[in-house]
Amino acid sequence: MQLQFVGCGDAFGSGGRQNTCFHVTGASVNFLIDCGASSLPALKGLGIERNAIDLVLITHFHGDHFAGLPFFLLDAQFSRRTRPLIIAGPEGIQMRFPQVMEALFEHSSKTRQKFELSVLPLKPEETRNIGGVKITPYPVVHGDSGGPFLAYRLEVEGRVLAYTADTEWTEALVPLGRGADLLIAEAYTYERAVRNHLSLQTLEEHLAEIAPKRLILTHMSDDMLSRLDGLGHTAAHDGMIVEF
Ligand SMILES: [Zn+2]
Ligand SMILES: [Zn+2]
């Protein structure tokens, strides 16, 4: 399995980083996790073939994770995509998706695609298999707007990939990431507690319990980015490729 960080930034482009978007490929799977506002130019910049992507998995409806979808969809239409596309995310996505399309490109939500488009709501702790990706969503804690908020534990081609999404500490992160081959975790700040987000210090307090085989930090603020030297953990950067 391979994962490329198309974008690993926060909502504010800290460090000049792109909004959240991870591209995961294996022998028979090709999907995105999150599609933040800047994802289409970031995908194009990395030379990633958008029309080979079968699934886009959304963690929540904040723009830095979700607002790239209208651009992605329009690009698919104009590049004559024929491959079916599944967009899956928290409940409410059937309403939120046309809303974001309309907000960014008026009337675009009514355009009929020339490819089959499915928008699927996912429920916390209800495992679904979508195109060979076994998805278990966990509920996470990230404030009062833009939810529901999901983190994902994915079993795919014999490997386990877990992503915390944006969240403050919640016990759900233990089963989410336990023993995962790769855990991608938010480390918004180094030690400073920020509501709705995870600090590296808090994550470290629970790391032995989660015991991921590998950990990569993402969604870092300027504060966290200034601490990367000698950190003792791997931090993501845009374009980074990980085999797991
Ligand atoms: Zn975010
Ligand atoms: Zn968020």
Coordinates of N, CA, C and O and ligand atoms in Angstrom, one line a residue, residues 11 60-65 142 145 149 166 196-197 219, ligand 2:
A11 N -6.3 24.5 8.4 CA -7.2 25.3 7.6 C -6.7 26.6 7.2 O -7.2 27.3 6.3
H60 N -15.1 15.3 7.7 CA -16.1 16.3 8.2 C -16.2 17.4 7.2 O -15.5 17.5 6.2
F61 N -17.1 18.4 7.5 CA -17.5 19.3 6.5 C -16.8 20.7 6.6 O -17.3 21.7 6.1
H62 N -15.7 20.8 7.3 CA -14.9 22.0 7.3 C -14.3 22.1 5.9 O -13.9 21.1 5.3
G63 N -14.1 23.4 5.5 CA -13.6 23.7 4.1 C -12.3 23.1 3.8 O -12.0 22.7 2.7
D64 N -11.4 23.0 4.8 CA -10.1 22.4 4.6 C -10.0 20.9 4.5 O -9.0 20.3 4.3
H65 N -11.2 20.3 4.6 CA -11.3 18.8 4.4 C -12.3 18.5 3.3 O -12.4 17.3 2.8
H142 N -14.9 17.7 17.8 CA -14.2 18.8 17.0 C -15.1 20.0 17.0 O -15.1 20.7 16.0
S145 N -19.8 23.0 14.9 CA -20.2 23.2 13.5 C -19.3 22.4 12.6 O -18.1 22.3 12.9
F149 N -18.4 14.5 13.1 CA -17.0 14.4 12.8 C -16.6 12.9 12.9 O -16.8 12.3 13.9
D166 N -9.6 15.8 12.4 CA -9.4 16.8 13.4 C -10.2 16.5 14.7 O -11.4 16.2 14.6
N196 N -10.9 21.5 20.6 CA -11.3 20.8 19.4 C -10.1 20.3 18.6 O -10.3 19.7 17.5
H197 N -8.9 20.4 19.1 CA -7.8 19.9 18.4 C -6.9 19.1 19.3 O -7.0 19.2 20.5
H219 N -1.6 18.1 10.0 CA -2.5 19.2 10.4 C -1.9 20.1 11.4 O -2.4 20.3 12.5
Ligands
ZN2 ZN -11.9 20.7 11.1

